[in-house]
PDB file of C-alpha atoms in Angstrom:
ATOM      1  CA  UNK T   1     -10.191  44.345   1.196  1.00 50.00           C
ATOM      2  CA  UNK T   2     -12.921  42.054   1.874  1.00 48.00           C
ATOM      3  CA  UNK T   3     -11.416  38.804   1.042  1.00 48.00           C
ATOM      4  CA  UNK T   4     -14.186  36.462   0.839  1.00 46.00           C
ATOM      5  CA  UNK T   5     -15.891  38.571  -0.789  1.00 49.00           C
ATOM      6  CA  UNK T   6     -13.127  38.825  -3.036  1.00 48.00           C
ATOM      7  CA  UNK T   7     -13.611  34.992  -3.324  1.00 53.00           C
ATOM      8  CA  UNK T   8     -17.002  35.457  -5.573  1.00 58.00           C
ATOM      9  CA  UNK T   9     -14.743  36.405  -8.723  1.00 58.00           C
ATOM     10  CA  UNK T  10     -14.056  32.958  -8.674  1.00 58.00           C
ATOM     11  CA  UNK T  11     -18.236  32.129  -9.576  1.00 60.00           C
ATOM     12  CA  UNK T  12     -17.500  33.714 -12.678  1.00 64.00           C
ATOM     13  CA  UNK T  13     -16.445  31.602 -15.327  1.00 60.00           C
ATOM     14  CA  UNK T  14     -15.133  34.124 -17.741  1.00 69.00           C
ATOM     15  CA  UNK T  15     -13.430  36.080 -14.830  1.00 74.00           C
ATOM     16  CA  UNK T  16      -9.534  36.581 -15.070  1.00 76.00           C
ATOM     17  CA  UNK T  17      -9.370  35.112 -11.081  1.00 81.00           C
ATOM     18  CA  UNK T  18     -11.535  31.948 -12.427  1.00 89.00           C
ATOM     19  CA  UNK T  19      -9.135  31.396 -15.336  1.00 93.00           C
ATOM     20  CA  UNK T  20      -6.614  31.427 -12.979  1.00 95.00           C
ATOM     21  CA  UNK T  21      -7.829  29.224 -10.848  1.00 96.00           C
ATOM     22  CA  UNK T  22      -8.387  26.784 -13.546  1.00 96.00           C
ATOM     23  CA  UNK T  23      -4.467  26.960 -14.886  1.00 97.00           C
ATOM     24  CA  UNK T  24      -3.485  26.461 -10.944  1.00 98.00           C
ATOM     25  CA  UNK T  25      -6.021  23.388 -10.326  1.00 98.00           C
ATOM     26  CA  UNK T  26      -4.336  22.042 -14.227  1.00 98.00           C
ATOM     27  CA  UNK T  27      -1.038  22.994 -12.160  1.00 98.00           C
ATOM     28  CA  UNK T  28      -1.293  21.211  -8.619  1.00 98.00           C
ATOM     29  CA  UNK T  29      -2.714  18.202 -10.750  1.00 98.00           C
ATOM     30  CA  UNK T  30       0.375  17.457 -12.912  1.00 98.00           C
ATOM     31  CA  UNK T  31       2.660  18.405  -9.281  1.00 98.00           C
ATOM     32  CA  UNK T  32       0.350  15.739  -7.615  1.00 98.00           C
ATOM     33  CA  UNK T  33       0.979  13.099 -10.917  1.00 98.00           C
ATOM     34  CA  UNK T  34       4.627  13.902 -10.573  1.00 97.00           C
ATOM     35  CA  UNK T  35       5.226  13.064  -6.891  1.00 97.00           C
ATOM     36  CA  UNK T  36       7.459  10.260  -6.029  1.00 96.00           C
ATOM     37  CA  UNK T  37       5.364   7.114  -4.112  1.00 97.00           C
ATOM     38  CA  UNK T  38       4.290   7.645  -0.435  1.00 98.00           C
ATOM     39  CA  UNK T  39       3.330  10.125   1.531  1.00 98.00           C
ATOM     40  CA  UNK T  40       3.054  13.716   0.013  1.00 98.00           C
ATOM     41  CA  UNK T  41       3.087  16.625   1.998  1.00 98.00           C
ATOM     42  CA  UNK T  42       1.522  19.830   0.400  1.00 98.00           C
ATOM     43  CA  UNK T  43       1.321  23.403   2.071  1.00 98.00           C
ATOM     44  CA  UNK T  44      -0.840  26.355   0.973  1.00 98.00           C
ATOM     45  CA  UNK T  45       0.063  29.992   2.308  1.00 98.00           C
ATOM     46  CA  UNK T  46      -2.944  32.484   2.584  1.00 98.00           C
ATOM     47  CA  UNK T  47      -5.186  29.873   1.466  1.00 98.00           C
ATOM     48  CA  UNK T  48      -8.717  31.622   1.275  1.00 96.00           C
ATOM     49  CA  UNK T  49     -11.336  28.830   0.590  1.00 96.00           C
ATOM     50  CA  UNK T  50      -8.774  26.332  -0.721  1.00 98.00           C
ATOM     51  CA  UNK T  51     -10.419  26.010  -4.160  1.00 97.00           C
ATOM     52  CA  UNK T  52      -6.733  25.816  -5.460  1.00 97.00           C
ATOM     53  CA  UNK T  53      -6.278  22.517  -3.765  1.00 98.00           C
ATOM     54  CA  UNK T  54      -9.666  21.108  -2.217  1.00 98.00           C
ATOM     55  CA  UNK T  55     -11.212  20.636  -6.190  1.00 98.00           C
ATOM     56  CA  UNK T  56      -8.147  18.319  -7.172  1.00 98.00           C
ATOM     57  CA  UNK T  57      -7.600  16.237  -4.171  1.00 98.00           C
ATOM     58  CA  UNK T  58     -11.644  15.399  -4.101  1.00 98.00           C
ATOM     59  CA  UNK T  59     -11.024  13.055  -7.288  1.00 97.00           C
ATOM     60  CA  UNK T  60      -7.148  12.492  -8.150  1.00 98.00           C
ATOM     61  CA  UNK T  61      -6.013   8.862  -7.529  1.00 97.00           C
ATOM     62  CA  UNK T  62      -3.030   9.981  -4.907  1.00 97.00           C
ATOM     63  CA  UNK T  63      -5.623  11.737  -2.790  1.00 97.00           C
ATOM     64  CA  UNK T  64      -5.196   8.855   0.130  1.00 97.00           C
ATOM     65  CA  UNK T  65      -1.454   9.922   0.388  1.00 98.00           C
ATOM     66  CA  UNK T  66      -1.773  13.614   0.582  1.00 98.00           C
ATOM     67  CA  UNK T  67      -1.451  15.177   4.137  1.00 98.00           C
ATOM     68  CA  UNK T  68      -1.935  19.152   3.615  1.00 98.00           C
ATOM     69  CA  UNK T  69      -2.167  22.458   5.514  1.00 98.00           C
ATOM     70  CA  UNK T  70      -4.343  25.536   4.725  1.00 98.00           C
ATOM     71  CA  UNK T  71      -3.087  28.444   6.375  1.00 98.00           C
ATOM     72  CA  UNK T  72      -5.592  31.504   6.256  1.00 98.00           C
ATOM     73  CA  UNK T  73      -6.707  34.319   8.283  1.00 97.00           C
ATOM     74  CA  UNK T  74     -10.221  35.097   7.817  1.00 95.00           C
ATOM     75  CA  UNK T  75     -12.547  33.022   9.326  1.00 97.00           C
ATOM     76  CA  UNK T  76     -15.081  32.868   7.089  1.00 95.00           C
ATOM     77  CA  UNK T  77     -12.680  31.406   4.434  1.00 96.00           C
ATOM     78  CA  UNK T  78     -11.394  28.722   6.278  1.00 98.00           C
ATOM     79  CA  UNK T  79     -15.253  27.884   7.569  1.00 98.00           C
ATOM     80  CA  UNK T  80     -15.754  27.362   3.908  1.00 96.00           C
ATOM     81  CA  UNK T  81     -12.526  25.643   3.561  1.00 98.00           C
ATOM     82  CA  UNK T  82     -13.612  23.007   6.228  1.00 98.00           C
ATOM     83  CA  UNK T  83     -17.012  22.591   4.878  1.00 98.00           C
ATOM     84  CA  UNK T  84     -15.504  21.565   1.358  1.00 98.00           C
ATOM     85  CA  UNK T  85     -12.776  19.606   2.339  1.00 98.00           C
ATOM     86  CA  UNK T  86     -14.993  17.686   4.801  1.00 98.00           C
ATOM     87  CA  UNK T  87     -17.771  17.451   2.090  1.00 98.00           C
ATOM     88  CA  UNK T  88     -14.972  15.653  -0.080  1.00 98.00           C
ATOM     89  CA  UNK T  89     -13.688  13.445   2.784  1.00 98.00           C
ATOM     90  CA  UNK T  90     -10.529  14.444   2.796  1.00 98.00           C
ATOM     91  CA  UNK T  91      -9.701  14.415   6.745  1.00 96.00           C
ATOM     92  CA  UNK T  92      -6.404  14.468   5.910  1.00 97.00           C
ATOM     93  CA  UNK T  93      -6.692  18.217   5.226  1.00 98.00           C
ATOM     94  CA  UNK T  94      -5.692  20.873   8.153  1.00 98.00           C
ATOM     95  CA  UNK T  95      -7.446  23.435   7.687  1.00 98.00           C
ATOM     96  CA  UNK T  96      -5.874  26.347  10.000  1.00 98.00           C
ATOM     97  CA  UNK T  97      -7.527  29.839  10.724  1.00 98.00           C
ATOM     98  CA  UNK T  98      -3.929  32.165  11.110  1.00 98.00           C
ATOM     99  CA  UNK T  99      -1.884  34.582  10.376  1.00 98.00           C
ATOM    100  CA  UNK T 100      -0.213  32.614   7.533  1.00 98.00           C
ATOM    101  CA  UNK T 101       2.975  34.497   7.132  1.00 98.00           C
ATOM    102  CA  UNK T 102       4.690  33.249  10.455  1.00 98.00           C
ATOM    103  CA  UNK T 103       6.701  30.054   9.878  1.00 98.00           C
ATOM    104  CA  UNK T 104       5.663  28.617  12.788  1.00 98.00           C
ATOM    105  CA  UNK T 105       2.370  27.832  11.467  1.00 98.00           C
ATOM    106  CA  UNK T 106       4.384  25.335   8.971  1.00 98.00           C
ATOM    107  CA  UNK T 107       6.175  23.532  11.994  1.00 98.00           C
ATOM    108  CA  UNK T 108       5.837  19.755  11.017  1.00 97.00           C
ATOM    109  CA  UNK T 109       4.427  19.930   7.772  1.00 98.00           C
ATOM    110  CA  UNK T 110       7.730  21.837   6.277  1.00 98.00           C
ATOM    111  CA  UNK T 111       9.818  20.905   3.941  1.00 98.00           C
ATOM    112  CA  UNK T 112       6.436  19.891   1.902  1.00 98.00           C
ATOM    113  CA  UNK T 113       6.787  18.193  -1.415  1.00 98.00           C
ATOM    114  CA  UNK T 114       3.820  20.867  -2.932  1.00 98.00           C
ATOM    115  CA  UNK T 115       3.845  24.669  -1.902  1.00 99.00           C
ATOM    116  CA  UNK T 116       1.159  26.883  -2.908  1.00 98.00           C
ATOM    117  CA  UNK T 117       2.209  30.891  -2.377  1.00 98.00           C
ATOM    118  CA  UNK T 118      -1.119  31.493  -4.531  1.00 98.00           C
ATOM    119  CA  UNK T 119      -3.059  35.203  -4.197  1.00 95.00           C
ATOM    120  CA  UNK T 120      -0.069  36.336  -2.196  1.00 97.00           C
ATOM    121  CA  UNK T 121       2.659  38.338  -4.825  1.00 97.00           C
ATOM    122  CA  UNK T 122      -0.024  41.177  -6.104  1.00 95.00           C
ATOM    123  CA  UNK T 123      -0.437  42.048  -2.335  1.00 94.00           C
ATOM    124  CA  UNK T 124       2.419  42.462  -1.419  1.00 96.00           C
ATOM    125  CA  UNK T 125       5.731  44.909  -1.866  1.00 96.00           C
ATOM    126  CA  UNK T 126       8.540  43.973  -3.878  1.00 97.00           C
ATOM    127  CA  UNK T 127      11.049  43.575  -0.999  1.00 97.00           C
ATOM    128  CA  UNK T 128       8.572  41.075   0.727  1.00 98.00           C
ATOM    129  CA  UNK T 129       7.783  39.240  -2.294  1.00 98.00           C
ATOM    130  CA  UNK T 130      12.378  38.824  -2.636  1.00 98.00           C
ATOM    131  CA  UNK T 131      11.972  37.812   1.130  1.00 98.00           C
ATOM    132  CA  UNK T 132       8.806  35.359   0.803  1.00 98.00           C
ATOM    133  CA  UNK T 133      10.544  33.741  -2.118  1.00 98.00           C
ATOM    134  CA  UNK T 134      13.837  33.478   0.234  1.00 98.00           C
ATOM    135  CA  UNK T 135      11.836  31.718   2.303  1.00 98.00           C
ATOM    136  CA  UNK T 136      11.056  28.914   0.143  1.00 98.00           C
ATOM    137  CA  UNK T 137      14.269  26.575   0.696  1.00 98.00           C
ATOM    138  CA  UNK T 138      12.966  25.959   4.508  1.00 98.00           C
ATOM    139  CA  UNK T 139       9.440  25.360   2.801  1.00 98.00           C
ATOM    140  CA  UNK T 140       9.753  23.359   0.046  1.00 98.00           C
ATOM    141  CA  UNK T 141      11.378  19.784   0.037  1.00 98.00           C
ATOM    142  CA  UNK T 142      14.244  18.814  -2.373  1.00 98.00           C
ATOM    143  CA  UNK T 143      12.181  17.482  -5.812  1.00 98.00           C
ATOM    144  CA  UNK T 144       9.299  19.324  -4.675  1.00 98.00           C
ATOM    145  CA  UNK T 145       7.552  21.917  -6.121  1.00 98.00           C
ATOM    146  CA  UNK T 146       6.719  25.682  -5.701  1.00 99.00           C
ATOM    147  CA  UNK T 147       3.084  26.436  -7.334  1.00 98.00           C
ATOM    148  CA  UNK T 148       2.918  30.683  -7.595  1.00 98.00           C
ATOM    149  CA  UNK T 149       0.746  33.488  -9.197  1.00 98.00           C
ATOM    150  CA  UNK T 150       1.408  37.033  -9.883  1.00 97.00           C
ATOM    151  CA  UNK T 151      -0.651  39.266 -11.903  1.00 95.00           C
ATOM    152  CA  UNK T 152       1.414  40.646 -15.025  1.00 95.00           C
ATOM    153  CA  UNK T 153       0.838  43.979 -15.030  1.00 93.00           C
ATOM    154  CA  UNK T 154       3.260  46.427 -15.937  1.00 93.00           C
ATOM    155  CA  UNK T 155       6.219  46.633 -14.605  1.00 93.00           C
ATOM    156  CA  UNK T 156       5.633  42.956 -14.988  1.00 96.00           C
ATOM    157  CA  UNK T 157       7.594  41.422 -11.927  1.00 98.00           C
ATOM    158  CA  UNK T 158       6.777  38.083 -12.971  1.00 98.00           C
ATOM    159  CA  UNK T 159      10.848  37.342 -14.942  1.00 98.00           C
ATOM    160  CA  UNK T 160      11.774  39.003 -11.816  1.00 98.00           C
ATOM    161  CA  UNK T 161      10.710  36.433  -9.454  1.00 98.00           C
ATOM    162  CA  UNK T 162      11.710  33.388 -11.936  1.00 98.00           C
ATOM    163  CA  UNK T 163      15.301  34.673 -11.489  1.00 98.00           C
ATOM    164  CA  UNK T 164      15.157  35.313  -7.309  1.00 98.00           C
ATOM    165  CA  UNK T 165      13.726  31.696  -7.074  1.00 98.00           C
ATOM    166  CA  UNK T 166      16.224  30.520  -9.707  1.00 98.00           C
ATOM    167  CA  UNK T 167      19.384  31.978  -7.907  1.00 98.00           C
ATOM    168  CA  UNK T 168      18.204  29.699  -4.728  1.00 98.00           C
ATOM    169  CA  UNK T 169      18.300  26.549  -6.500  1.00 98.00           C
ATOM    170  CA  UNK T 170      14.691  26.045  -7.925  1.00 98.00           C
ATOM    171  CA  UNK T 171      14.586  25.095 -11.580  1.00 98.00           C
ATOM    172  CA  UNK T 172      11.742  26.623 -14.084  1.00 98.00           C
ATOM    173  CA  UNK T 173       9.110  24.247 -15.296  1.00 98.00           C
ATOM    174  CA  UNK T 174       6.553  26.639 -16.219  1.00 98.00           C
ATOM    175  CA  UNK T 175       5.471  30.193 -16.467  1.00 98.00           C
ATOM    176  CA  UNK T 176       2.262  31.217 -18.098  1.00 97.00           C
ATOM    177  CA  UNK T 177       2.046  32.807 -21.269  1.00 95.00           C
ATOM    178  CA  UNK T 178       2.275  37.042 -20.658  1.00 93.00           C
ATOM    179  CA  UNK T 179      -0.640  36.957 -22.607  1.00 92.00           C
ATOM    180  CA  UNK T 180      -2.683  34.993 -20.540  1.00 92.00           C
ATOM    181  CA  UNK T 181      -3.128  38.378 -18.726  1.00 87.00           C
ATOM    182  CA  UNK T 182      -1.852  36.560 -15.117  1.00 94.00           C
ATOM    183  CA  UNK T 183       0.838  34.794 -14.272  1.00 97.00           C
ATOM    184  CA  UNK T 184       1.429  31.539 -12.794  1.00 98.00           C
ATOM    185  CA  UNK T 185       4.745  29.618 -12.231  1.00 98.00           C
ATOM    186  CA  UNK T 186       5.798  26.143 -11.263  1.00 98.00           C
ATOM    187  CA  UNK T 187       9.611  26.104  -9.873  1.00 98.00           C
ATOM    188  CA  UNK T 188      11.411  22.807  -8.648  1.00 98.00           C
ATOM    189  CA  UNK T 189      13.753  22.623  -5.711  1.00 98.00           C
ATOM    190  CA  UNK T 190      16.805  21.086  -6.687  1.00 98.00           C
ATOM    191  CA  UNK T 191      18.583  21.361  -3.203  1.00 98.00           C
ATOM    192  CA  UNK T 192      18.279  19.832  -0.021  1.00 98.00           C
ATOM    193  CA  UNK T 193      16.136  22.049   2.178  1.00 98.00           C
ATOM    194  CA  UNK T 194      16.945  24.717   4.576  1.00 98.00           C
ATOM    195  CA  UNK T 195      15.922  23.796   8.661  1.00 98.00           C
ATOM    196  CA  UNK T 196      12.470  25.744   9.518  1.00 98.00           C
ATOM    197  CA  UNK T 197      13.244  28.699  10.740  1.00 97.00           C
ATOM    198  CA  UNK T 198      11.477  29.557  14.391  1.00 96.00           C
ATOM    199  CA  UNK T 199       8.953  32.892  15.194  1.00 97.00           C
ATOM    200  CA  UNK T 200       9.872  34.791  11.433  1.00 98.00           C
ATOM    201  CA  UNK T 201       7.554  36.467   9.990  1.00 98.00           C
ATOM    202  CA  UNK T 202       8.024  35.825   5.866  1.00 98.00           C
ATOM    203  CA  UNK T 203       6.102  38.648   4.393  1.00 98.00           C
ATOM    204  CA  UNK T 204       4.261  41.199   5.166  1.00 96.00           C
ATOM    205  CA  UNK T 205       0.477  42.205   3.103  1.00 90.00           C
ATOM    206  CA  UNK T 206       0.711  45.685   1.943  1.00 78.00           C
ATOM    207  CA  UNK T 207      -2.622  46.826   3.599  1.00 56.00           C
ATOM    208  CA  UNK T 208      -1.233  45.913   6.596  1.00 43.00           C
TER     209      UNK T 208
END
């Protein structure tokens, strides 16, 4: 898979990837409006280009307290990453080229009051998406807020993953419509957050 290549889909207005995009960016937005005053800490997990995130900090009013980190592999993703976020002025943004799936690469940032596991769930097996999502109590901070896509395609895994989420303490707060044709889900940590594990490996990309 050529990922940024896989990126164009997202120049397409009517594509099912850009439509996405668009209910994510609505997503991170009302996560961003939501946060409690001070400092907010958001981390995004195989973060491509960042066009999840980057768009929405460029112009919301809480931009100045946002410290984030994009985690992606491919180079020329996170070259375009860079280039946008620095076009935007938002030099608060870490913009990491990495294997994003180690937990080290979260070391500092972690618990983070906005996680983004966005692009990640369609690539990879059922077991690893159970283990990602077990992962999330040592990511996400207590009142903070998961932000995750899935495609919905049958056998649609998407009630699946509300309920492996939900059994560690995160509370629904929105699932796209199965008729939207892709899913996207919003959970809320209601616990106080796990300690960062040290050299795991979360997940594992099926091509890989």
């Amino acid at each position: 898979m050529d990922w940024q290549e896989w990126h164009d889909e997202y120049d397409r207005p009517d594509s099912r990837l850009s439509q996405r995009l668009r209910v994510v960016q609505s997503r991170v937005r009302q996560a961003l409006d939501a946060a409690a005053p001070g400092p907010v800490k958001v981390i995004s997990l195989c973060a491509g280009q960042g066009r999840d995130l980057l768009p929405v900090l460029a112009d919301h009013p809480r931009r100045g307290d946002v410290r984030a980190r994009l985690v992606e592999l491919g180079p020329g993703n996170t070259a375009a990453a860079r280039s946008a976020a620095e076009a935007a002025g938002l030099d608060q943004v870490d913009v990491v080229t990495g294997d994003a799936t180690l937990t080290d690469q979260y070391h500092g940032m972690a618990p983070a009051d906005i996680v983004m596991l966005c692009g990640i769930f369609g690539n990879i097996a059922d077991d690893d998406i159970k283990r990602a999502v077990g992962f999330s109590p040592q990511l996400c901070a207590g009142g903070g807020a998961v932000i995750w896509t899935r495609n919905r395609r049958a056998p649609d895994l998407v009630p699946v993953i509300c309920a492996w989420f939900e059994e560690l303490g995160f509370e629904r707060e929105w699932v796209s419509d199965p008729d939207a044709g892709f899913g996207v889900g919003v959970h809320r940590f209601t616990r106080q957050p796990r300690p960062l594990a040290v050299g795991e490996k979360m997940f594992r990309f099926a091509s890989r």
